[in-house]
mmCIF file of C-alpha atoms and ligand atoms in Angstrom:
data_model
loop_
_atom_site.group_PDB
_atom_site.id
_atom_site.type_symbol
_atom_site.label_atom_id
_atom_site.label_comp_id
_atom_site.label_asym_id
_atom_site.label_seq_id
_atom_site.Cartn_x
_atom_site.Cartn_y
_atom_site.Cartn_z
ATOM 1 C CA MET Z 1 41.988 151.632 78.587
ATOM 2 C CA LYS Z 2 40.191 150.163 75.625
ATOM 3 C CA PHE Z 3 42.454 147.131 75.847
ATOM 4 C CA SER Z 4 41.672 146.347 79.490
ATOM 5 C CA ILE Z 5 37.903 146.640 78.912
ATOM 6 C CA PHE Z 6 38.234 144.220 76.026
ATOM 7 C CA ALA Z 7 40.304 141.807 78.140
ATOM 8 C CA ALA Z 8 37.742 141.918 80.951
ATOM 9 C CA ALA Z 9 34.911 141.143 78.505
ATOM 10 C CA ALA Z 10 36.890 138.236 77.094
ATOM 11 C CA ALA Z 11 37.542 136.914 80.582
ATOM 12 C CA LEU Z 12 33.845 137.150 81.426
ATOM 13 C CA ALA Z 13 32.904 135.360 78.214
ATOM 14 C CA GLY Z 14 35.258 132.547 79.189
ATOM 15 C CA THR Z 15 33.628 132.245 82.577
ATOM 16 C CA ALA Z 16 30.140 132.365 81.099
ATOM 17 C CA PHE Z 17 30.876 129.354 78.926
ATOM 18 C CA GLY Z 18 32.493 127.615 81.862
ATOM 19 C CA THR Z 19 35.471 126.566 79.819
ATOM 20 C CA ASP Z 20 38.208 127.685 82.173
ATOM 21 C CA ALA Z 21 37.282 125.566 85.169
ATOM 22 C CA VAL Z 22 37.180 121.880 85.908
ATOM 23 C CA GLN Z 23 33.802 120.482 84.854
ATOM 24 C CA GLY Z 24 31.928 118.112 87.117
ATOM 25 C CA ALA Z 25 33.485 116.049 89.888
ATOM 26 C CA ALA Z 26 35.336 112.774 90.146
ATOM 27 C CA GLU Z 27 33.322 109.650 90.861
ATOM 28 C CA GLY Z 28 34.722 106.607 92.563
ATOM 29 C CA PHE Z 29 37.986 106.305 94.415
ATOM 30 C CA ALA Z 30 39.297 109.830 93.711
ATOM 31 C CA LYS Z 31 36.042 111.454 94.761
ATOM 32 C CA GLY Z 32 36.816 114.705 96.587
ATOM 33 C CA VAL Z 33 39.823 115.646 94.439
ATOM 34 C CA THR Z 34 39.975 119.420 93.944
ATOM 35 C CA GLY Z 35 43.226 119.980 92.002
ATOM 36 C CA GLY Z 36 44.035 123.690 91.887
ATOM 37 C CA GLY Z 37 40.658 124.452 93.440
ATOM 38 C CA SER Z 38 39.627 128.092 93.150
ATOM 39 C CA ALA Z 39 43.073 129.416 92.226
ATOM 40 C CA THR Z 40 42.900 132.133 89.561
ATOM 41 C CA PRO Z 41 43.502 130.411 86.204
ATOM 42 C CA VAL Z 42 46.886 130.857 84.538
ATOM 43 C CA TYR Z 43 47.385 130.692 80.765
ATOM 44 C CA PRO Z 44 50.870 129.501 79.810
ATOM 45 C CA SER Z 45 52.090 130.795 76.469
ATOM 46 C CA THR Z 46 55.328 128.841 76.130
ATOM 47 C CA THR Z 47 56.377 125.261 76.783
ATOM 48 C CA ALA Z 48 58.775 126.550 79.459
ATOM 49 C CA GLN Z 49 55.935 128.323 81.257
ATOM 50 C CA LEU Z 50 53.795 125.205 81.144
ATOM 51 C CA ILE Z 51 56.620 123.164 82.665
ATOM 52 C CA SER Z 52 57.074 125.763 85.395
ATOM 53 C CA TYR Z 53 53.371 126.067 86.327
ATOM 54 C CA LEU Z 54 53.011 122.293 86.527
ATOM 55 C CA ALA Z 55 56.031 121.805 88.756
ATOM 56 C CA ASP Z 56 55.975 124.739 91.163
ATOM 57 C CA SER Z 57 54.606 124.576 94.683
ATOM 58 C CA SER Z 58 51.533 126.802 94.203
ATOM 59 C CA PRO Z 59 48.021 125.436 93.756
ATOM 60 C CA ARG Z 60 47.174 126.174 90.121
ATOM 61 C CA VAL Z 61 44.451 125.967 87.519
ATOM 62 C CA ILE Z 62 46.454 125.785 84.291
ATOM 63 C CA VAL Z 63 44.431 126.396 81.145
ATOM 64 C CA LEU Z 64 45.701 125.325 77.722
ATOM 65 C CA THR Z 65 44.436 127.488 74.864
ATOM 66 C CA LYS Z 66 46.583 126.057 72.064
ATOM 67 C CA THR Z 67 48.905 123.233 71.076
ATOM 68 C CA PHE Z 68 52.119 123.021 73.096
ATOM 69 C CA ASP Z 69 54.598 121.367 70.783
ATOM 70 C CA PHE Z 70 57.608 119.975 72.631
ATOM 71 C CA THR Z 71 59.220 118.333 69.633
ATOM 72 C CA GLY Z 72 62.676 119.826 69.186
ATOM 73 C CA THR Z 73 62.677 121.621 72.552
ATOM 74 C CA GLU Z 74 65.326 119.249 73.926
ATOM 75 C CA GLY Z 75 66.879 118.287 70.612
ATOM 76 C CA THR Z 76 67.073 114.921 68.953
ATOM 77 C CA ALA Z 77 69.226 111.905 69.686
ATOM 78 C CA THR Z 78 70.547 109.248 67.374
ATOM 79 C CA SER Z 79 71.095 105.877 68.933
ATOM 80 C CA ALA Z 80 71.306 102.184 68.350
ATOM 81 C CA GLY Z 81 68.377 99.905 68.985
ATOM 82 C CA CYS Z 82 66.747 96.661 68.022
ATOM 83 C CA ALA Z 83 63.794 95.182 66.171
ATOM 84 C CA PRO Z 84 62.387 92.471 68.502
ATOM 85 C CA TRP Z 85 59.191 92.193 66.463
ATOM 86 C CA GLY Z 86 60.823 92.269 63.064
ATOM 87 C CA THR Z 87 62.156 94.872 60.692
ATOM 88 C CA ALA Z 88 58.965 95.348 58.637
ATOM 89 C CA SER Z 89 57.833 98.965 58.454
ATOM 90 C CA ALA Z 90 54.634 98.264 60.472
ATOM 91 C CA CYS Z 91 56.679 97.046 63.452
ATOM 92 C CA GLN Z 92 57.744 99.268 66.323
ATOM 93 C CA LYS Z 93 61.442 99.291 67.001
ATOM 94 C CA ALA Z 94 63.123 99.790 70.369
ATOM 95 C CA ILE Z 95 65.704 102.263 71.544
ATOM 96 C CA ASN Z 96 68.558 100.564 73.410
ATOM 97 C CA LYS Z 97 67.598 102.520 76.537
ATOM 98 C CA ASP Z 98 69.608 101.465 79.591
ATOM 99 C CA GLY Z 99 70.882 98.551 77.514
ATOM 100 C CA TRP Z 100 67.370 97.051 77.112
ATOM 101 C CA CYS Z 101 68.111 95.560 73.705
ATOM 102 C CA ASP Z 102 71.425 94.099 74.894
ATOM 103 C CA ASN Z 103 69.990 92.708 78.141
ATOM 104 C CA TYR Z 104 66.511 91.558 77.151
ATOM 105 C CA GLN Z 105 66.536 91.150 73.380
ATOM 106 C CA PRO Z 106 70.014 89.758 72.645
ATOM 107 C CA ASN Z 107 68.778 87.816 69.631
ATOM 108 C CA ALA Z 108 66.740 90.625 68.070
ATOM 109 C CA PRO Z 109 68.054 92.188 64.865
ATOM 110 C CA LYS Z 110 70.133 95.273 65.655
ATOM 111 C CA VAL Z 111 69.041 98.613 64.269
ATOM 112 C CA THR Z 112 71.329 101.604 63.906
ATOM 113 C CA GLY Z 113 70.607 105.274 63.401
ATOM 114 C CA ILE Z 114 67.346 105.519 65.372
ATOM 115 C CA LYS Z 115 66.583 109.217 65.551
ATOM 116 C CA TYR Z 116 64.134 110.226 68.246
ATOM 117 C CA ASP Z 117 62.959 113.376 69.966
ATOM 118 C CA LYS Z 118 64.515 113.761 73.412
ATOM 119 C CA ALA Z 119 61.622 115.733 74.916
ATOM 120 C CA GLY Z 120 59.358 112.709 74.597
ATOM 121 C CA VAL Z 121 61.399 110.391 76.779
ATOM 122 C CA LEU Z 122 60.555 111.941 80.153
ATOM 123 C CA GLY Z 123 57.268 113.685 80.967
ATOM 124 C CA MET Z 124 56.768 116.975 82.787
ATOM 125 C CA THR Z 125 56.660 116.734 86.567
ATOM 126 C CA VAL Z 126 53.315 117.690 88.108
ATOM 127 C CA GLY Z 127 53.238 118.991 91.672
ATOM 128 C CA SER Z 128 50.401 118.740 94.193
ATOM 129 C CA ASN Z 129 47.173 120.755 93.977
ATOM 130 C CA LYS Z 130 47.079 121.297 90.218
ATOM 131 C CA SER Z 131 44.343 121.286 87.605
ATOM 132 C CA LEU Z 132 45.538 121.012 84.019
ATOM 133 C CA ILE Z 133 42.641 121.672 81.670
ATOM 134 C CA GLY Z 134 42.121 122.426 78.000
ATOM 135 C CA GLN Z 135 39.855 125.148 76.663
ATOM 136 C CA GLY Z 136 37.293 123.691 74.259
ATOM 137 C CA SER Z 137 39.240 121.429 71.927
ATOM 138 C CA LYS Z 138 42.391 123.563 72.033
ATOM 139 C CA GLY Z 139 44.318 121.804 74.792
ATOM 140 C CA VAL Z 140 46.880 119.690 72.972
ATOM 141 C CA ILE Z 141 50.301 118.622 74.256
ATOM 142 C CA LYS Z 142 52.481 117.232 71.517
ATOM 143 C CA GLY Z 143 55.684 115.292 72.055
ATOM 144 C CA LYS Z 144 55.766 115.085 75.846
ATOM 145 C CA GLY Z 145 53.732 113.543 78.650
ATOM 146 C CA VAL Z 146 53.301 114.214 82.355
ATOM 147 C CA ARG Z 147 54.607 112.521 85.503
ATOM 148 C CA ILE Z 148 52.672 112.513 88.747
ATOM 149 C CA VAL Z 149 55.263 111.065 91.121
ATOM 150 C CA SER Z 150 57.092 111.536 94.438
ATOM 151 C CA SER Z 151 53.914 111.601 96.573
ATOM 152 C CA ALA Z 152 52.180 114.311 94.544
ATOM 153 C CA LYS Z 153 48.591 114.633 95.691
ATOM 154 C CA ASN Z 154 45.305 116.147 94.556
ATOM 155 C CA ILE Z 155 45.698 116.520 90.796
ATOM 156 C CA ILE Z 156 43.156 116.821 87.974
ATOM 157 C CA ILE Z 157 43.936 116.499 84.277
ATOM 158 C CA GLN Z 158 40.867 117.153 82.155
ATOM 159 C CA ASN Z 159 40.093 117.796 78.515
ATOM 160 C CA VAL Z 160 43.647 117.504 77.173
ATOM 161 C CA ARG Z 161 45.084 115.529 74.272
ATOM 162 C CA PHE Z 162 48.554 113.988 74.512
ATOM 163 C CA THR Z 163 49.892 112.995 71.120
ATOM 164 C CA ASP Z 164 52.905 112.198 68.983
ATOM 165 C CA ILE Z 165 55.438 110.990 71.547
ATOM 166 C CA ASN Z 166 58.030 109.126 69.432
ATOM 167 C CA PRO Z 167 55.400 106.574 68.317
ATOM 168 C CA GLU Z 168 57.874 104.628 66.198
ATOM 169 C CA TYR Z 169 60.084 103.663 69.114
ATOM 170 C CA VAL Z 170 59.547 101.711 72.328
ATOM 171 C CA TRP Z 171 61.148 103.626 75.221
ATOM 172 C CA GLY Z 172 60.429 106.906 73.456
ATOM 173 C CA GLY Z 173 58.102 108.020 76.283
ATOM 174 C CA ASP Z 174 54.773 107.553 78.080
ATOM 175 C CA ALA Z 175 51.793 109.922 78.012
ATOM 176 C CA ILE Z 176 50.634 109.875 81.653
ATOM 177 C CA THR Z 177 52.729 108.355 84.445
ATOM 178 C CA ILE Z 178 51.409 108.066 87.994
ATOM 179 C CA ASP Z 179 53.896 106.476 90.373
ATOM 180 C CA GLY Z 180 53.665 107.359 94.037
ATOM 181 C CA ALA Z 181 50.665 109.671 94.437
ATOM 182 C CA ASP Z 182 47.190 110.062 95.876
ATOM 183 C CA LEU Z 183 43.880 111.548 94.691
ATOM 184 C CA VAL Z 184 44.433 111.796 90.965
ATOM 185 C CA TRP Z 185 41.653 112.277 88.408
ATOM 186 C CA ILE Z 186 42.301 111.817 84.679
ATOM 187 C CA ASP Z 187 39.157 112.808 82.787
ATOM 188 C CA HIS Z 188 38.206 113.439 79.156
ATOM 189 C CA VAL Z 189 41.793 113.005 78.027
ATOM 190 C CA THR Z 190 42.763 111.631 74.615
ATOM 191 C CA THR Z 191 46.016 109.776 74.102
ATOM 192 C CA ASP Z 192 47.247 108.718 70.684
ATOM 193 C CA LEU Z 193 50.525 107.961 68.902
ATOM 194 C CA ILE Z 194 52.484 107.241 72.065
ATOM 195 C CA ALA Z 195 55.812 105.381 72.203
ATOM 196 C CA ARG Z 196 55.164 103.321 75.282
ATOM 197 C CA GLN Z 197 52.320 103.407 77.831
ATOM 198 C CA HIS Z 198 49.285 105.604 77.329
ATOM 199 C CA ILE Z 199 48.617 105.592 81.082
ATOM 200 C CA VAL Z 200 50.980 103.870 83.506
ATOM 201 C CA LEU Z 201 50.590 103.459 87.252
ATOM 202 C CA GLY Z 202 54.059 102.370 88.309
ATOM 203 C CA ASN Z 203 55.155 100.149 91.184
ATOM 204 C CA SER Z 204 54.900 102.745 93.968
ATOM 205 C CA ALA Z 205 51.589 103.287 95.756
ATOM 206 C CA SER Z 206 49.313 105.624 93.829
ATOM 207 C CA ASN Z 207 46.416 105.170 96.244
ATOM 208 C CA ARG Z 208 43.129 106.734 95.019
ATOM 209 C CA VAL Z 209 42.837 107.237 91.249
ATOM 210 C CA THR Z 210 39.865 107.831 88.933
ATOM 211 C CA ILE Z 211 40.337 107.464 85.178
ATOM 212 C CA SER Z 212 37.114 108.453 83.409
ATOM 213 C CA ASN Z 213 35.776 109.449 79.985
ATOM 214 C CA ASN Z 214 39.128 109.089 78.233
ATOM 215 C CA GLU Z 215 39.853 107.944 74.706
ATOM 216 C CA ILE Z 216 42.817 105.588 74.530
ATOM 217 C CA ASN Z 217 43.486 105.444 70.801
ATOM 218 C CA GLY Z 218 46.024 102.778 69.897
ATOM 219 C CA ALA Z 219 45.839 103.140 66.129
ATOM 220 C CA SER Z 220 49.400 103.525 64.880
ATOM 221 C CA SER Z 221 51.546 102.758 61.883
ATOM 222 C CA TRP Z 222 54.204 101.357 64.247
ATOM 223 C CA SER Z 223 53.155 98.528 66.512
ATOM 224 C CA ALA Z 224 54.915 95.846 68.565
ATOM 225 C CA THR Z 225 52.422 93.432 67.028
ATOM 226 C CA CYS Z 226 52.992 94.918 63.561
ATOM 227 C CA ASP Z 227 49.226 95.148 62.933
ATOM 228 C CA GLY Z 228 48.383 98.838 63.277
ATOM 229 C CA ARG Z 229 47.394 98.400 66.931
ATOM 230 C CA HIS Z 230 49.491 99.600 69.863
ATOM 231 C CA TYR Z 231 50.454 96.964 72.415
ATOM 232 C CA TRP Z 232 51.443 99.167 75.402
ATOM 233 C CA GLY Z 233 48.072 100.589 76.406
ATOM 234 C CA LEU Z 234 47.344 100.809 80.119
ATOM 235 C CA TYR Z 235 49.523 99.442 82.925
ATOM 236 C CA PHE Z 236 48.223 99.482 86.509
ATOM 237 C CA THR Z 237 50.773 97.863 88.746
ATOM 238 C CA GLY Z 238 51.052 99.913 91.950
ATOM 239 C CA SER Z 239 51.754 98.491 95.388
ATOM 240 C CA SER Z 240 48.611 99.941 96.973
ATOM 241 C CA ASP Z 241 46.313 101.290 94.288
ATOM 242 C CA MET Z 242 42.564 101.670 93.992
ATOM 243 C CA VAL Z 243 41.569 102.602 90.465
ATOM 244 C CA THR Z 244 38.124 103.561 89.223
ATOM 245 C CA PHE Z 245 38.117 103.116 85.443
ATOM 246 C CA LYS Z 246 34.822 104.314 84.022
ATOM 247 C CA ASN Z 247 33.339 105.394 80.686
ATOM 248 C CA ASN Z 248 36.612 105.077 78.792
ATOM 249 C CA TYR Z 249 36.828 104.260 75.094
ATOM 250 C CA ILE Z 250 39.808 101.989 74.443
ATOM 251 C CA HIS Z 251 40.396 101.012 70.863
ATOM 252 C CA HIS Z 252 42.865 99.595 68.364
ATOM 253 C CA THR Z 253 45.203 98.112 70.932
ATOM 254 C CA SER Z 254 46.703 94.622 70.898
ATOM 255 C CA GLY Z 255 47.394 94.122 74.629
ATOM 256 C CA ARG Z 256 47.699 95.679 78.078
ATOM 257 C CA SER Z 257 44.248 97.207 77.919
ATOM 258 C CA PRO Z 258 44.795 97.174 80.850
ATOM 259 C CA LYS Z 259 47.534 95.070 82.401
ATOM 260 C CA VAL Z 260 46.876 94.938 86.147
ATOM 261 C CA ALA Z 261 49.302 93.721 88.811
ATOM 262 C CA GLY Z 262 51.033 94.710 92.070
ATOM 263 C CA ASN Z 263 48.320 95.272 94.644
ATOM 264 C CA THR Z 264 45.629 96.934 92.578
ATOM 265 C CA LEU Z 265 41.896 97.006 93.197
ATOM 266 C CA LEU Z 266 40.309 97.934 89.864
ATOM 267 C CA HIS Z 267 36.690 98.864 89.288
ATOM 268 C CA ALA Z 268 36.277 98.754 85.499
ATOM 269 C CA VAL Z 269 32.771 99.961 84.774
ATOM 270 C CA ASN Z 270 30.931 101.023 81.627
ATOM 271 C CA ASN Z 271 33.959 101.121 79.351
ATOM 272 C CA TYR Z 272 33.818 100.512 75.612
ATOM 273 C CA PHE Z 273 36.535 98.185 74.335
ATOM 274 C CA TYR Z 274 36.779 98.048 70.550
ATOM 275 C CA ALA Z 275 39.023 96.368 67.974
ATOM 276 C CA ILE Z 276 41.419 94.880 70.515
ATOM 277 C CA ALA Z 277 43.432 91.641 70.385
ATOM 278 C CA HIS Z 278 43.359 91.027 74.129
ATOM 279 C CA ALA Z 279 42.135 93.538 76.694
ATOM 280 C CA PHE Z 280 42.735 92.609 80.365
ATOM 281 C CA GLU Z 281 45.971 91.094 81.603
ATOM 282 C CA ALA Z 282 45.055 90.083 85.146
ATOM 283 C CA ASP Z 283 48.483 89.453 86.546
ATOM 284 C CA SER Z 284 49.583 88.552 90.053
ATOM 285 C CA GLY Z 285 48.115 90.818 92.726
ATOM 286 C CA SER Z 286 45.272 92.210 90.637
ATOM 287 C CA LYS Z 287 41.708 92.323 91.923
ATOM 288 C CA ILE Z 288 39.471 93.272 89.022
ATOM 289 C CA LEU Z 289 35.736 93.881 89.070
ATOM 290 C CA ALA Z 290 34.495 94.418 85.520
ATOM 291 C CA GLU Z 291 30.830 95.340 85.076
ATOM 292 C CA GLY Z 292 28.638 97.019 82.493
ATOM 293 C CA ASN Z 293 31.438 97.084 79.909
ATOM 294 C CA VAL Z 294 31.038 96.595 76.177
ATOM 295 C CA PHE Z 295 33.476 94.403 74.280
ATOM 296 C CA GLN Z 296 33.063 94.902 70.555
ATOM 297 C CA ASN Z 297 35.422 93.108 68.165
ATOM 298 C CA VAL Z 298 37.693 92.106 71.039
ATOM 299 C CA ASP Z 299 39.294 88.763 70.208
ATOM 300 C CA ALA Z 300 39.995 87.954 73.858
ATOM 301 C CA PRO Z 301 38.602 90.242 76.608
ATOM 302 C CA ALA Z 302 41.375 88.794 78.805
ATOM 303 C CA GLN Z 303 44.642 87.032 78.241
ATOM 304 C CA THR Z 304 44.251 83.496 79.564
ATOM 305 C CA GLY Z 305 46.435 81.720 82.104
ATOM 306 C CA LEU Z 306 47.207 84.691 84.363
ATOM 307 C CA PRO Z 307 46.874 84.441 88.166
ATOM 308 C CA GLY Z 308 44.936 87.640 89.025
ATOM 309 C CA GLN Z 309 41.491 87.696 90.644
ATOM 310 C CA VAL Z 310 38.595 88.669 88.379
ATOM 311 C CA PHE Z 311 34.868 89.102 88.899
ATOM 312 C CA ALA Z 312 33.338 89.580 85.465
ATOM 313 C CA SER Z 313 29.644 90.040 86.276
ATOM 314 C CA GLY Z 314 28.679 86.945 84.398
ATOM 315 C CA SER Z 315 25.283 86.111 85.832
ATOM 316 C CA ALA Z 316 22.335 87.917 87.348
ATOM 317 C CA THR Z 317 22.550 85.650 90.406
ATOM 318 C CA THR Z 318 26.164 86.343 91.312
ATOM 319 C CA ASN Z 319 25.794 90.040 90.413
ATOM 320 C CA THR Z 320 23.526 90.518 93.419
ATOM 321 C CA GLN Z 321 26.552 89.789 95.614
ATOM 322 C CA CYS Z 322 27.988 93.176 94.677
ATOM 323 C CA LYS Z 323 25.298 95.059 96.548
ATOM 324 C CA THR Z 324 26.678 94.406 100.030
ATOM 325 C CA TYR Z 325 30.047 95.873 99.116
ATOM 326 C CA LEU Z 326 29.416 98.346 96.298
ATOM 327 C CA GLY Z 327 25.893 99.446 97.103
ATOM 328 C CA HIS Z 328 24.507 98.257 93.778
ATOM 329 C CA ASN Z 329 23.963 95.003 91.944
ATOM 330 C CA CYS Z 330 26.671 94.555 89.339
ATOM 331 C CA GLU Z 331 25.742 95.057 85.700
ATOM 332 C CA MET Z 332 26.330 92.435 83.033
ATOM 333 C CA ASN Z 333 29.092 92.988 80.496
ATOM 334 C CA ALA Z 334 28.071 92.826 76.832
ATOM 335 C CA TYR Z 335 29.859 91.214 73.910
ATOM 336 C CA GLY Z 336 29.638 91.763 70.163
ATOM 337 C CA SER Z 337 31.860 89.672 67.883
ATOM 338 C CA SER Z 338 34.072 89.121 70.926
ATOM 339 C CA GLY Z 339 35.212 86.419 73.283
ATOM 340 C CA THR Z 340 33.821 86.402 76.822
ATOM 341 C CA LEU Z 341 35.476 87.754 79.950
ATOM 342 C CA ALA Z 342 35.794 84.935 82.457
ATOM 343 C CA GLY Z 343 35.965 85.384 86.232
ATOM 344 C CA SER Z 344 33.623 84.648 89.109
ATOM 345 C CA ASP Z 345 35.880 85.356 92.097
ATOM 346 C CA THR Z 346 33.819 87.170 94.737
ATOM 347 C CA SER Z 347 36.369 86.772 97.535
ATOM 348 C CA PHE Z 348 37.841 90.256 97.092
ATOM 349 C CA LEU Z 349 34.591 92.204 96.734
ATOM 350 C CA SER Z 350 34.795 93.090 100.434
ATOM 351 C CA ASN Z 351 37.712 95.392 99.519
ATOM 352 C CA PHE Z 352 35.156 97.803 98.050
ATOM 353 C CA LYS Z 353 33.226 98.124 101.299
ATOM 354 C CA GLY Z 354 33.200 101.636 102.735
ATOM 355 C CA LYS Z 355 35.000 103.188 99.748
ATOM 356 C CA ASN Z 356 33.694 105.761 97.298
ATOM 357 C CA ILE Z 357 32.273 103.640 94.493
ATOM 358 C CA ALA Z 358 31.279 104.830 91.017
ATOM 359 C CA SER Z 359 27.730 104.090 89.922
ATOM 360 C CA ALA Z 360 27.087 101.600 87.144
ATOM 361 C CA SER Z 361 24.791 101.788 84.141
ATOM 362 C CA THR Z 362 23.849 98.948 81.853
ATOM 363 C CA ALA Z 363 26.201 97.949 79.053
ATOM 364 C CA ALA Z 364 23.527 99.197 76.638
ATOM 365 C CA VAL Z 365 24.035 102.713 78.018
ATOM 366 C CA ALA Z 366 27.837 102.287 77.865
ATOM 367 C CA LYS Z 367 27.626 101.967 74.064
ATOM 368 C CA ASN Z 368 27.307 105.740 73.951
ATOM 369 C CA VAL Z 369 30.805 106.149 75.412
ATOM 370 C CA VAL Z 370 32.224 106.280 71.874
ATOM 371 C CA ASN Z 371 30.400 109.601 71.471
ATOM 372 C CA THR Z 372 31.375 111.146 74.804
ATOM 373 C CA ALA Z 373 34.919 110.026 75.658
ATOM 374 C CA GLY Z 374 38.044 112.015 74.948
ATOM 375 C CA TYR Z 375 39.099 115.656 74.869
ATOM 376 C CA GLY Z 376 37.016 118.408 73.261
ATOM 377 C CA ARG Z 377 33.767 116.801 74.354
ATOM 378 C CA LEU Z 378 32.917 118.563 77.584
HETATM 379 C C1 NAG U 405 48.073 121.181 98.833
HETATM 380 O O1 NAG U 405 46.920 121.663 99.483
HETATM 381 C C2 NAG U 405 46.751 121.153 100.783
HETATM 382 C C3 NAG U 405 45.391 121.637 101.285
HETATM 383 O O2 NAG U 405 45.277 123.021 101.157
HETATM 384 C C4 NAG U 405 47.906 121.589 101.669
HETATM 385 O O3 NAG U 405 47.775 121.061 102.958
HETATM 386 C C5 NAG U 405 49.207 121.096 101.044
HETATM 387 O O4 NAG U 405 50.299 121.580 101.761
HETATM 388 C C6 NAG U 405 49.317 121.540 99.585
HETATM 389 N N1 NAG U 405 50.488 120.935 99.003
HETATM 390 C C7 NAG U 405 51.460 121.640 98.422
HETATM 391 C C8 NAG U 405 52.628 120.870 97.935
HETATM 392 O O5 NAG U 405 51.396 122.837 98.314
#
């Protein structure tokens, strides 16, 4: 008896602090996403239970109250690989996954005896109608990511940290994969020490996605550019994707922050880019509107010479052209000890017409993103 009264009080306390429910609502393209909705929260206690709740066919609100450490759960593998960026200790090395070293890096020095954790290589499958949320700053997933694929729909991941996924080795795993989905909201997530992509939208159509208030932390002792900054940051390359990317703090990366290609309409608004070699890679098929962002210590806000379409909110006159399609005048980007983001293509702005569009603040307001982005800050 005593026990159940205590449990009920604890449950009430949780509700009172509002920690066991999704906070707020998605802005922009994934507006309307409900995830697990009002399903009674479940509290996995083991990694196996977490895998099961994420994958099953019930709508679920899955609450993480501790670190789920996947390292060792699938054993380790020892394999051959290569060192395309050199054998110095600061350089990432690559696993010879599917013959990648043999096929694409035939001249790279060979490396033997790479020992990596098998759980990291492939993320957990997430079914439709799921909310995965962390309680306070307790929601940590170590050594494994998630995969939102195969037409999964209506998913929220909020207030979770993904960390320590074979960071020494390319092909050791991604943190968040979205590849064939719709209505996905990634919010207040932190990613750090990841082998490959922090967030990847693969070639299939991922439709409506909002990525907001996340910290993409690329600081690592193992980098493809051998400089303490992770190269494989964000990769948005779906065949029919609309991505709202707002209030994110992206730092200590050397490229792909983000790479955009396929057929992707990207609204990058009020993000804080810091200590980055090059941020945007606007590749073929990308349509990028970047407004109200801060670039601080970013050598090149975009890689030059790529064919994508970019509108970079460069002048008060052209920024008024946004209003017809987005409902607001675009905000200027701001630069501190950084290059300038080029791009004045307004021909694709009509793609925003009639869609759910995130609001925009000034870049001065976006400077505060460093204090609000990431997990444990709701
Ligand atoms: C998700 O929820 C929607 C709306 O309730 C429902 O139509 C759909 O079948 C659900 N999907 C799954 C896989 O349960």
